[in-house]
Amino acid sequence: MADPLKKAELTGNAAADLTAAAPEAAVAELPPEVVAQSLGEYVRAYVARIRAGESGVLPVIGAMVAIVIVFQAISPNNVYLSPGNLVNLFQQSAVFMVLAMAEGFALILGEIDLSIGFVGACGAAITVQLVQPATTNWPWPLAIVAGLVFCLAFGAIQGLLITRLHLPSFIVTLAGYLVANGLFLKILLFGPFSGYPNLIGQSDNLHTIYNLMWGTIDPIVSWVGAAVVVAGLGAFIWLSDSRRRKSGLVAPPASLTLIKIAVIAVVAIVVVGICNLNRGVLIVQEGVPWVIPIVLAVLGVWTVLLQRTKYGRYVYAIGGNPEAARRAGINLSVVRTTAFMLCSFTAGIGLLLYASLLNGMSNNVQAGYYVLYAVAAAVIGGTSLMGGRGKPLHGVLGGLVIGAIYNGMYLLQLSFEWQFIVTGLVLLAAIIIDAVSRRGSASGSVTRV
Amino acid sequence: MDMTAAVAEPIASDQPLLRVQDLDKHFGPVQALFHVNLDLPSGKVTALCGDNGAGKTVLTKCVAGIYQADHGEFFWEGRPVHIHNARDASRLGIETVYQDLALADNLDIVQNMFLGRERLRTGLLDEDAMERAASETLSSLRVTTVRSIRQPVASLSGGQRQSVAVAKAVMWNSKLVIMDEPTAALGVVQTKMVLDLIRRLRDKGLAVMVISHNLNDVFEVADRIAVMYLGRLVVQDAATKFDRQSVVEYMTTGGFGRSGGRPAKES
């Protein structure tokens, strides 16, 4: 396969056809990196894609810039972009990011899971209850495992109902939402805490759960850690891309690989830099919160699972064409059920971070509309509600957008009524973006079939 | 018997690759196949014609292992074999390209071609090896119009999709490729592309069975023609023995030169 384009020319009339029919749309559906031989071609392919509605991460970045400008202008004393608030924003976003990654498993399958907020809340409440010195006083790792096992089990039951009885996931998880909501309130009532088990106290176990969100890493260690991660990731991307280029496989141009690595490095420097500024008012407070490496770990593990393993490939195949997956010998029930389990499991991690952020669990937890935020975050990030498209990274980007809005509303001290209205509008905006981008690509394929 | 010839091509000369003998299949009270006999030789394109409801698809699905026949035998390279499920069929080297192609639009060409049979290295997908193998298969079939084998199937034309589905079928050392209405949804240029592809499969020595309504395509590409009528296989012979009119008559009446046809079962 020296030069496929040249060969295509040689085969003559049979080759003359295909893209000629609808060049614009055909170009639009090609990921720019698979056709581009140089950076210029990449940019042109990317522009063609955006014109046709396949916008990729661009709307996320655009939305992010707009949100930052607006809230910076209207936030009291313009505190929005202060280091203290930005770290706050990262912490609040972390919850949305992890929940959006959780919802991603259901969305890629073409399903939805409405229960993740309260299922995760149950898991987190179990963990918070189990580490209480006054009652069970379990060691923190065991308490976390117990909470996450609950989530896995709940996800398994929902997944089995959906796959074995062929029930719609929307209804099953809506029922799961109510059941989990009730269970959550029950779990809160255990022990002498009047429904408000918290993480205040001297116990190491309490302290570790609290530190998931609030603990910080020493600035020097943060820099070294970030450097190691960026260097490792950069070397991996560079080596695999250049190996593919050498053996004639489809690979992005070298300049693009370098830009990718540079973007990762810049993001790392900016984030670590902001976190390492002193954001304390009375005392010195600096360093990267633990939650950032935790979110990155979730992102890394789920990205490898979805992009690099058979299991992940099957999740996408089922989302794209379940019949094709079935004929390929894939066990649909098993893949779907485990995806719902992983969805609930990840939600357990997300709500555990939330419990840590709130310094405990109470019936104030708005897990119900966190689900909507999670769906909105995943979709804003680029995951499709129609299945087959989406990555864990989309959840992280969308989670940042949602976190930015949430944080801005928090600074403005918007009342609950307004928060509900804004949440609803954000979700609506997200599905409109999804529908518009899908219509762009759908009309493209109609012209060519 | 000519021994030297037999040594050179023992199977193609003596036995068809697949011989279907006395196949019966019924669904409840409906008898879908009656005593069907069909030979599918290597290196030949066999066209299976018949009106709607003649039993073409049922026969295909029995051969592909989707349905189990009630009676009847399969002889693969002269040996009796059982085809109980799709896995048995693909183990023998039978691959079917269905009309809907069964491709996942959101996956790229390589991912579709390896779907369900991914290659792994240290537990993770070996994308490089899969891409190399897919690209070899595609170039051996001279499927060269795709811009990149990493483009999602959603961005392919109908003919290209058909090519990918065929390439997916032949990649696994298959010996018999069954294609269900491969040109039904295609325009003129794309049809030509797919017919060329079918000829290339034949030239590679594969047995090809093409189900088609389109007699233009049948006469253009088929070496042998078999016609089904109301669940019976009424005739099979070299394509040169037929003309358009005789095929139509077999398809509509089940016989030739005898108006009214043999099995007068029309309701």
XYZ file of C-alpha atoms in Angstrom:
716
model
C 0.000 0.000 0.000
C 2.482 2.582 -1.110
C 0.071 5.245 -2.210
C -3.620 4.482 -2.097
C -4.639 7.709 -3.769
C -2.442 7.035 -6.767
C -3.821 3.532 -7.091
C -7.296 4.893 -6.949
C -6.544 7.076 -9.919
C -5.204 4.121 -11.860
C -8.337 2.044 -11.408
C -10.069 4.707 -13.403
C -13.784 4.858 -13.886
C -14.720 2.721 -10.900
C -12.817 5.134 -8.748
C -14.239 8.265 -10.253
C -17.498 7.982 -8.379
C -17.746 7.996 -4.792
C -16.691 11.112 -3.119
C -17.612 13.115 -6.190
C -21.283 12.650 -5.411
C -21.157 14.608 -2.194
C -17.642 15.843 -1.628
C -18.518 18.230 1.161
C -20.367 15.674 3.229
C -17.863 12.925 2.518
C -15.002 15.069 3.704
C -16.994 16.110 6.709
C -17.324 12.626 8.104
C -13.670 11.770 7.816
C -11.774 12.441 10.976
C -9.188 14.980 9.805
C -6.321 12.935 11.149
C -7.044 9.987 8.862
C -6.843 11.950 5.627
C -4.278 14.603 6.373
C -0.708 14.125 5.270
C 0.345 17.575 6.458
C -0.748 20.163 8.956
C -2.316 22.345 6.255
C -4.474 19.474 5.035
C -5.443 18.725 8.583
C -6.644 22.270 9.156
C -8.616 22.252 5.895
C -10.224 18.893 6.693
C -11.072 20.167 10.144
C -12.706 23.315 8.805
C -14.752 21.248 6.341
C -15.930 19.095 9.204
C -17.008 22.051 11.290
C -18.902 23.520 8.343
C -20.826 20.279 7.998
C -21.784 20.228 11.664
C -19.193 17.708 12.881
C -17.740 20.141 15.289
C -15.667 17.954 17.601
C -14.344 19.705 20.695
C -14.732 23.192 19.246
C -18.139 24.056 20.785
C -16.789 22.991 24.154
C -13.889 25.382 23.917
C -16.136 28.140 22.561
C -18.680 27.630 25.328
C -15.899 27.573 27.896
C -14.478 30.900 26.723
C -17.918 32.528 26.682
C -18.779 31.242 30.153
C -15.474 32.428 31.588
C -15.839 35.918 30.089
C -19.446 36.317 31.274
C -18.888 35.094 34.800
C -15.616 36.962 35.183
C -17.493 40.151 34.260
C -20.506 39.607 36.510
C -19.072 37.699 39.462
C -18.787 39.779 42.666
C -15.393 41.552 42.749
C -14.445 39.580 39.633
C -13.321 36.645 41.763
C -14.204 34.096 39.091
C -10.669 33.793 37.741
C -8.896 34.109 41.090
C -6.702 31.109 41.939
C -8.838 30.252 44.943
C -12.015 30.135 42.915
C -10.400 28.277 40.013
C -9.304 25.500 42.340
C -12.844 25.479 43.710
C -14.085 25.221 40.177
C -11.798 22.241 39.484
C -13.084 20.530 42.615
C -16.733 21.087 41.766
C -16.143 20.094 38.158
C -14.447 16.879 39.238
C -17.795 15.526 40.407
C -19.444 16.367 37.078
C -16.505 14.952 35.154
C -16.639 11.590 36.856
C -20.431 11.428 36.621
C -20.260 12.315 32.926
C -17.708 9.554 32.361
C -20.113 7.221 34.163
C -23.047 8.256 31.998
C -20.800 7.799 28.969
C -20.963 4.011 29.324
C -24.748 4.087 28.987
C -24.775 6.751 26.273
C -22.228 5.007 24.045
C -24.446 1.930 24.142
C -27.327 4.114 23.002
C -29.025 3.746 26.395
C -29.401 6.119 29.307
C -28.977 5.694 33.040
C -31.035 8.128 35.120
C -30.243 6.426 38.399
C -26.546 7.202 38.679
C -26.975 10.219 40.947
C -28.741 8.403 43.740
C -27.030 5.043 43.180
C -23.702 6.810 43.570
C -25.098 8.731 46.538
C -26.061 5.434 48.211
C -22.530 4.119 47.666
C -21.002 7.308 49.057
C -23.389 7.332 52.014
C -22.449 3.714 52.798
C -18.764 4.680 52.755
C -19.317 7.752 54.938
C -21.390 5.743 57.397
C -18.908 2.875 57.607
C -15.916 5.076 58.492
C -17.744 6.794 61.379
C -15.710 6.167 64.587
C -18.888 6.366 66.652
C -20.422 3.344 64.933
C -18.697 0.865 62.608
C -15.307 2.607 62.289
C -14.219 0.605 59.251
C -10.849 1.374 57.674
C -11.360 3.755 54.751
C -10.261 1.422 51.909
C -12.757 -1.219 53.008
C -15.507 1.368 53.377
C -14.852 2.679 49.869
C -14.865 -0.848 48.462
C -18.160 -1.561 50.218
C -19.756 1.558 48.757
C -18.524 0.773 45.252
C -19.616 -2.871 45.504
C -23.103 -1.642 46.317
C -23.016 0.475 43.151
C -21.798 -2.459 41.064
C -24.597 -4.638 42.418
C -27.236 -2.017 41.759
C -25.927 -1.540 38.236
C -25.917 -5.300 37.694
C -29.577 -5.591 38.690
C -30.571 -2.743 36.388
C -28.437 -4.115 33.582
C -29.929 -7.584 33.917
C -33.466 -6.215 33.873
C -32.671 -4.186 30.774
C -30.909 -6.952 28.862
C -32.726 -10.113 29.979
C -36.256 -8.744 30.063
C -35.648 -6.291 27.203
C -36.992 -3.394 29.233
C -36.195 0.163 28.163
C -33.265 1.542 30.124
C -35.051 4.853 30.539
C -37.843 3.323 32.623
C -35.711 0.806 34.489
C -33.264 3.436 35.617
C -36.077 5.871 36.402
C -37.414 3.226 38.763
C -33.855 2.704 39.989
C -33.622 6.442 40.630
C -36.616 6.340 42.985
C -35.525 3.159 44.718
C -32.010 4.486 45.201
C -33.374 7.801 46.439
C -35.337 5.975 49.128
C -32.407 3.728 50.020
C -30.169 6.769 50.259
C -32.454 8.453 52.800
C -32.632 5.179 54.770
C -28.849 4.820 54.831
C -28.474 8.396 56.093
C -30.657 7.630 59.108
C -28.366 4.934 60.521
C -26.343 5.844 63.565
C -26.605 8.786 65.931
C -26.105 11.455 63.247
C -29.684 12.695 62.732
C -29.318 11.989 59.021
C -26.138 13.994 58.613
C -23.117 11.702 58.848
C -20.112 13.952 58.278
C -16.389 13.744 57.932
C -15.429 16.060 60.791
C -13.293 14.411 63.430
C -9.878 13.158 64.372
C -10.118 9.688 62.859
C -7.655 8.949 60.056
C -10.408 7.229 58.146
C -12.636 10.298 58.209
C -9.672 12.417 57.289
C -8.712 10.345 54.267
C -12.217 10.501 52.801
C -12.243 14.235 53.429
C -8.861 14.571 51.744
C -10.069 12.973 48.514
C -11.322 16.408 47.630
C -9.558 18.745 50.015
C -6.156 17.163 50.501
C -3.339 18.785 48.541
C -0.095 17.571 47.114
C 3.100 19.442 47.937
C 3.865 21.948 45.117
C 7.234 20.448 44.293
C 5.802 16.957 44.185
C 2.994 18.267 41.956
C 5.453 19.695 39.465
C 7.521 16.527 39.407
C 4.412 14.373 39.094
C 3.007 16.492 36.281
C 6.355 16.401 34.480
C 6.505 12.611 34.761
C 2.935 12.188 33.486
C 3.391 14.596 30.573
C 6.749 13.081 29.626
C 5.384 9.549 29.802
C 2.232 10.331 27.853
C 4.133 12.449 25.346
C 6.723 9.739 24.753
C 3.999 7.149 24.321
C 2.059 9.264 21.804
C 5.185 10.235 19.919
C 6.578 6.693 19.727
C 3.337 5.064 18.656
C 2.560 7.751 16.053
C 6.035 7.663 14.572
C 6.035 3.860 14.515
C 2.768 3.950 12.583
C 4.133 6.611 10.222
C 7.219 4.503 9.542
C 5.286 1.337 8.766
C 2.949 3.163 6.403
C -0.135 2.951 8.591
C -2.629 5.750 8.963
C -1.073 8.320 11.289
C -1.296 12.047 11.864
C 1.558 14.214 10.548
C 4.479 14.697 12.924
C 3.650 18.358 13.464
C 0.187 17.410 14.666
C 1.589 14.856 17.086
C 3.865 17.541 18.476
C 0.963 19.980 18.828
C -1.037 17.338 20.699
C 1.828 16.762 23.128
C 2.339 20.521 23.498
C -1.353 21.007 24.357
C -1.130 18.334 27.046
C 2.000 19.971 28.463
C 0.441 23.457 28.462
C -2.715 22.212 30.177
C -0.627 20.470 32.813
C 1.516 23.556 33.421
C -1.513 25.875 33.648
C -3.445 23.604 36.021
C -0.507 22.845 38.287
C 0.574 26.487 38.151
C -2.843 27.755 39.243
C -3.098 25.171 42.011
C 0.368 26.019 43.293
C -0.385 29.721 43.725
C -1.156 30.602 47.300
C -4.932 30.756 47.463
C -5.215 31.049 51.250
C -6.596 34.177 52.842
C -5.193 33.902 56.337
C -2.866 30.949 56.012
C -0.781 29.603 53.148
C -2.874 27.222 51.075
C -1.358 25.788 47.943
C -0.819 22.592 45.979
C -2.741 20.384 43.598
C -5.835 18.836 45.206
C -5.824 15.030 45.311
C -8.971 15.029 43.297
C -7.153 16.021 40.109
C -4.972 12.912 39.931
C -8.014 10.848 40.958
C -10.047 12.169 38.023
C -7.078 11.692 35.698
C -6.738 8.090 36.873
C -10.423 7.414 36.161
C -10.020 9.083 32.776
C -6.924 7.042 31.968
C -8.321 3.681 32.997
C -11.644 4.147 31.220
C -9.943 5.492 28.105
C -7.738 2.409 27.906
C -10.742 0.165 28.535
C -12.926 1.787 25.884
C -10.317 2.505 23.223
C -7.793 -0.270 23.570
C -9.620 -3.416 24.647
C -12.003 -5.834 22.973
C -14.613 -4.988 25.556
C -14.502 -1.293 24.682
C -14.670 -2.057 20.979
C -17.784 -4.129 21.594
C -19.434 -1.330 23.566
C -18.994 0.975 20.571
C -20.107 -1.715 18.119
C -23.318 -2.310 20.063
C -23.942 1.423 20.191
C -23.401 1.719 16.448
C -25.206 -1.376 15.185
C -26.377 -4.013 17.659
C -27.296 -6.408 14.854
C -23.786 -6.231 13.408
C -22.393 -6.873 16.870
C -24.690 -9.852 17.369
C -23.678 -11.386 14.041
C -20.026 -10.846 14.908
C -20.584 -13.246 17.793
C -20.531 -10.618 20.530
C -22.514 -11.456 23.653
C -24.692 -8.379 23.806
C -26.270 -9.077 27.186
C -22.941 -9.486 28.941
C -21.405 -6.357 27.409
C -24.496 -4.271 28.112
C -24.915 -5.474 31.670
C -21.274 -4.863 32.531
C -21.512 -1.405 30.970
C -24.376 -0.552 33.306
C -22.310 -1.920 36.196
C -19.331 0.231 35.239
C -21.680 3.190 34.879
C -22.967 2.802 38.436
C -19.473 2.026 39.728
C -18.048 5.213 38.247
C -20.999 7.163 39.617
C -20.054 5.754 43.030
C -16.606 7.302 42.639
C -18.169 10.595 41.549
C -20.548 10.843 44.480
C -17.803 9.809 46.891
C -15.883 12.847 45.693
C -19.059 14.847 46.168
C -19.424 13.581 49.737
C -15.867 14.659 50.343
C -16.581 18.075 48.807
C -19.610 18.510 51.081
C -17.696 17.156 54.042
C -20.348 14.536 54.637
C -23.664 13.287 53.385
C -27.110 14.704 53.957
C -30.507 14.804 52.361
C -29.458 18.107 50.788
C -27.526 16.166 48.178
C -29.070 17.129 44.862
C -28.288 13.810 43.272
C -31.436 13.987 41.174
C -30.367 16.790 39.029
C -26.748 15.778 39.084
C -27.877 13.085 36.648
C -29.065 15.778 34.299
C -25.770 17.589 34.707
C -23.967 14.338 33.950
C -25.938 13.765 30.748
C -25.485 17.406 29.761
C -21.751 17.259 30.477
C -21.270 14.102 28.431
C -23.264 15.487 25.512
C -21.649 18.933 25.606
C -18.285 17.171 25.584
C -19.217 15.371 22.358
C -20.868 12.104 23.387
C -23.941 11.328 21.302
C -27.288 10.516 22.872
C -27.928 8.189 19.943
C -25.103 5.866 20.858
C -21.843 4.773 19.312
C -19.993 8.036 19.761
C -18.195 9.419 22.770
C -15.057 9.143 24.861
C -14.243 9.511 28.546
C -12.353 12.676 27.609
C -15.644 14.162 26.414
C -17.037 13.685 29.892
C -14.066 15.521 31.392
C -14.367 18.479 28.991
C -18.142 18.676 29.367
C -17.796 18.333 33.131
C -15.501 21.350 33.131
C -18.106 23.386 31.235
C -20.874 22.360 33.620
C -18.584 23.000 36.586
C -17.823 26.464 35.229
C -21.533 27.279 35.018
C -22.311 25.740 38.388
C -19.456 27.610 40.023
C -20.534 30.904 38.450
C -24.089 30.485 39.695
C -22.710 29.620 43.105
C -20.641 32.817 43.196
C -23.656 34.888 42.151
C -25.608 33.144 44.916
C -28.425 32.419 42.532
C -31.493 31.080 44.234
C -32.546 27.477 43.773
C -35.308 28.416 41.402
C -32.794 29.968 39.028
C -30.381 27.092 39.400
C -33.119 24.698 38.315
C -33.996 26.842 35.347
C -30.376 27.191 34.257
C -29.781 23.453 34.658
C -32.769 22.723 32.469
C -31.656 25.166 29.814
C -28.112 23.788 29.801
C -29.419 20.263 29.272
C -31.645 21.513 26.488
C -28.735 23.327 24.858
C -26.677 20.149 25.044
C -29.235 17.988 23.262
C -29.804 20.685 20.654
C -26.079 20.667 19.927
C -26.198 16.881 19.648
C -29.243 16.908 17.367
C -27.839 19.616 15.100
C -24.486 17.920 14.697
C -26.209 14.604 14.010
C -28.458 16.157 11.411
C -25.387 17.517 9.681
C -23.839 14.102 9.387
C -27.113 12.285 8.699
C -27.978 14.456 5.723
C -24.478 13.825 4.481
C -24.927 10.080 4.418
C -28.331 10.275 2.769
C -26.814 11.913 -0.270
C -24.393 9.087 -0.699
C -26.430 5.957 -0.042
C -9.809 -41.627 -14.867
C -7.114 -39.109 -15.557
C -4.869 -39.335 -12.522
C -2.595 -36.371 -13.242
C -5.494 -33.988 -13.574
C -6.994 -35.377 -10.400
C -3.792 -34.677 -8.508
C -3.564 -31.150 -9.837
C -7.086 -30.164 -8.890
C -8.642 -32.944 -6.880
C -11.587 -31.010 -5.565
C -12.600 -28.658 -8.302
C -12.719 -31.396 -10.917
C -14.444 -34.124 -8.916
C -16.591 -32.595 -6.249
C -18.220 -29.272 -5.816
C -16.949 -27.374 -2.782
C -20.353 -27.668 -1.174
C -23.075 -30.074 -2.211
C -26.488 -29.598 -0.655
C -28.571 -32.741 -0.915
C -32.286 -33.274 -0.283
C -32.678 -30.287 1.971
C -36.089 -29.873 3.614
C -37.138 -27.061 5.874
C -40.513 -26.104 7.207
C -41.756 -23.386 9.517
C -44.853 -24.660 11.262
C -47.249 -25.717 8.508
C -45.323 -23.847 5.816
C -42.923 -25.979 3.817
C -40.172 -23.538 2.824
C -37.781 -25.960 1.105
C -38.573 -29.257 -0.684
C -35.740 -31.674 -1.438
C -33.359 -28.986 -2.536
C -30.178 -30.136 -4.281
C -27.523 -27.564 -5.054
C -23.857 -27.685 -5.999
C -21.506 -24.817 -5.310
C -18.173 -25.423 -7.065
C -14.959 -23.549 -6.305
C -13.838 -20.862 -8.696
C -17.355 -20.376 -10.009
C -20.041 -17.789 -9.390
C -23.387 -19.466 -8.873
C -26.394 -17.192 -9.143
C -29.485 -18.191 -7.186
C -32.606 -16.735 -8.748
C -36.217 -16.925 -7.797
C -39.256 -14.857 -7.132
C -40.035 -13.434 -3.711
C -40.890 -16.239 -1.339
C -39.234 -18.895 -3.513
C -37.012 -19.917 -0.596
C -33.707 -18.319 -1.591
C -33.128 -16.702 1.752
C -34.153 -19.783 3.713
C -31.736 -21.896 1.686
C -28.991 -19.354 2.275
C -29.632 -19.264 5.977
C -29.557 -23.049 6.187
C -26.157 -23.070 4.482
C -24.932 -20.259 6.727
C -26.060 -22.107 9.831
C -28.672 -19.580 10.890
C -31.493 -22.081 10.335
C -31.264 -25.798 10.867
C -32.646 -27.931 8.065
C -35.218 -30.615 8.931
C -33.683 -33.163 6.580
C -30.878 -33.193 4.125
C -27.148 -33.401 3.964
C -24.210 -31.158 3.295
C -21.052 -32.440 1.640
C -18.058 -30.155 2.039
C -15.278 -31.073 -0.375
C -16.962 -34.447 -0.664
C -17.119 -35.110 3.089
C -20.448 -35.128 4.885
C -20.597 -32.266 7.394
C -23.110 -30.845 9.830
C -23.842 -27.147 9.979
C -25.643 -26.537 13.249
C -24.868 -22.890 13.761
C -23.097 -19.914 12.282
C -19.885 -20.912 13.989
C -19.848 -24.304 12.242
C -20.348 -22.546 8.932
C -17.529 -20.099 9.460
C -15.261 -22.893 10.695
C -15.761 -24.622 7.333
C -15.040 -21.370 5.525
C -18.553 -20.223 4.695
C -19.087 -16.489 5.070
C -22.293 -14.647 4.284
C -22.682 -11.021 3.294
C -26.254 -10.103 4.134
C -28.206 -7.448 2.358
C -27.981 -5.082 5.315
C -24.195 -5.722 5.392
C -24.083 -5.663 9.209
C -21.478 -2.945 9.491
C -21.272 -0.589 12.450
C -21.372 2.939 11.024
C -19.482 4.475 13.894
C -16.501 2.141 13.585
C -13.832 2.491 10.933
C -13.105 -0.019 8.180
C -10.442 -1.915 10.092
C -12.555 -2.110 13.224
C -15.499 -3.433 11.235
C -13.435 -6.027 9.401
C -12.093 -7.414 12.667
C -15.270 -7.023 14.698
C -15.609 -10.000 16.990
C -12.211 -11.406 15.995
C -9.882 -8.668 17.159
C -6.188 -9.352 17.388
C -4.623 -8.722 20.752
C -1.150 -8.006 22.011
C -0.550 -8.135 25.754
C -4.305 -8.028 26.317
C -4.838 -4.833 24.356
C -6.016 -4.413 20.782
C -3.207 -4.733 18.262
C -4.363 -1.960 15.959
C -1.210 -1.953 13.851
C -1.424 -5.645 12.958
C -5.147 -5.400 12.242
C -4.689 -2.361 10.042
C -1.918 -4.077 8.080
C -3.981 -7.235 7.529
C -7.092 -5.280 6.563
C -5.130 -3.163 4.136
C -3.602 -6.278 2.533
C -7.009 -7.870 2.081
C -8.481 -4.714 0.597
C -5.635 -4.254 -1.856
C -5.769 -7.928 -2.861
C -9.399 -7.302 -3.788
C -8.288 -4.054 -5.402
C -10.667 -2.055 -3.259
C -8.747 1.164 -3.623
C -11.352 3.887 -3.781
C -11.524 4.421 -0.046
C -9.469 7.392 1.038
C -8.298 5.853 4.264
C -9.029 2.545 5.911
C -9.315 4.486 9.150
C -12.402 6.344 8.018
C -15.698 5.448 9.668
C -18.023 3.290 7.596
C -20.629 6.062 7.853
C -18.554 8.043 5.366
C -18.498 5.308 2.695
C -20.654 4.994 -0.398
C -22.948 2.001 -0.901
C -20.488 0.219 -3.178
C -17.626 0.826 -0.788
C -19.659 -0.552 2.093
C -20.408 -3.656 0.058
C -16.694 -3.977 -0.665
C -15.845 -3.684 3.009
C -18.441 -6.310 3.881
C -17.010 -8.655 1.241
C -13.455 -8.010 2.365
C -14.558 -8.758 5.911
C -15.968 -12.059 4.678
C -12.942 -13.172 2.672
C -10.339 -12.159 5.227
C -10.855 -15.341 7.218
C -9.640 -17.747 4.543
C -13.188 -18.381 3.549
C -13.853 -20.719 0.663
C -17.499 -19.988 0.017
C -18.895 -16.463 0.047
C -22.662 -16.046 -0.074
C -23.933 -12.622 -1.081
C -27.551 -11.665 -0.610
C -28.695 -9.112 -3.203
C -25.298 -7.410 -3.336
C -26.333 -4.836 -5.936
C -29.911 -4.165 -4.853
C -29.328 -0.707 -3.420
C -26.590 0.450 -5.762
C -26.284 2.780 -8.725
C -24.712 1.849 -12.060
C -21.090 2.662 -11.239
C -21.261 1.083 -7.832
C -22.896 -2.032 -9.246
C -20.054 -2.396 -11.699
C -17.589 -2.073 -8.858
C -19.288 -4.841 -6.899
C -19.581 -7.140 -9.920
C -15.859 -6.669 -10.556
C -15.269 -7.598 -6.967
C -17.321 -10.781 -7.355
C -15.251 -11.756 -10.402
C -12.088 -11.187 -8.417
C -13.315 -13.525 -5.693
C -13.960 -16.178 -8.331
C -10.527 -15.616 -9.830
C -9.029 -16.189 -6.393
C -10.632 -19.651 -6.515
C -13.476 -19.032 -4.098
C -16.942 -20.396 -4.587
C -19.400 -17.507 -4.736
C -23.143 -17.725 -4.432
C -25.002 -14.587 -5.410
C -28.676 -14.169 -4.731
C -30.149 -11.688 -7.139
C -33.332 -10.484 -8.707
C -31.447 -8.512 -11.269
C -31.011 -10.662 -14.373
C -28.636 -8.129 -15.923
C -26.249 -8.697 -13.077
C -26.843 -12.435 -13.088
C -25.932 -12.829 -16.741
C -23.016 -10.472 -16.395
C -21.298 -12.287 -13.569
C -22.643 -15.813 -13.109
C -20.969 -18.970 -14.361
C -23.815 -21.128 -13.162
C -27.452 -20.343 -12.572
C -29.823 -22.076 -10.187
C -33.497 -21.186 -10.065
C -35.888 -21.723 -7.171
C -39.632 -21.860 -7.427
C -41.965 -22.299 -4.446
C -39.353 -23.941 -2.259
C -37.982 -26.249 -4.949
C -34.750 -25.896 -6.794
C -36.112 -26.405 -10.289
C -32.962 -26.134 -12.362
C -29.221 -25.572 -12.098
C -26.790 -25.473 -14.968
C -24.063 -23.482 -16.671
C -25.107 -19.907 -17.358
C -24.536 -20.396 -21.075
C -27.430 -22.872 -21.167
C -29.880 -20.152 -20.203
C -31.157 -17.014 -21.746
C -33.068 -14.273 -20.083
C -36.424 -15.625 -21.119
C -35.819 -19.135 -19.903
C -34.695 -17.904 -16.495
C -37.790 -15.753 -16.183
C -39.955 -18.688 -17.146
C -38.315 -20.963 -14.589
C -38.732 -18.251 -11.959
C -42.398 -17.663 -12.677
C -43.646 -21.138 -13.586
C -41.052 -23.533 -12.229
C -40.518 -25.075 -15.670
C -39.580 -24.288 -19.224
C -41.524 -24.768 -22.438
C -44.489 -26.125 -20.525
C -46.834 -23.302 -19.800
C -48.416 -23.718 -16.423
C -45.277 -25.200 -14.934
C -44.576 -28.430 -13.134
C -45.731 -28.054 -9.540
C -49.162 -26.587 -10.089
C -49.472 -25.354 -6.558
C -50.207 -21.728 -7.232
C -53.068 -20.517 -5.119
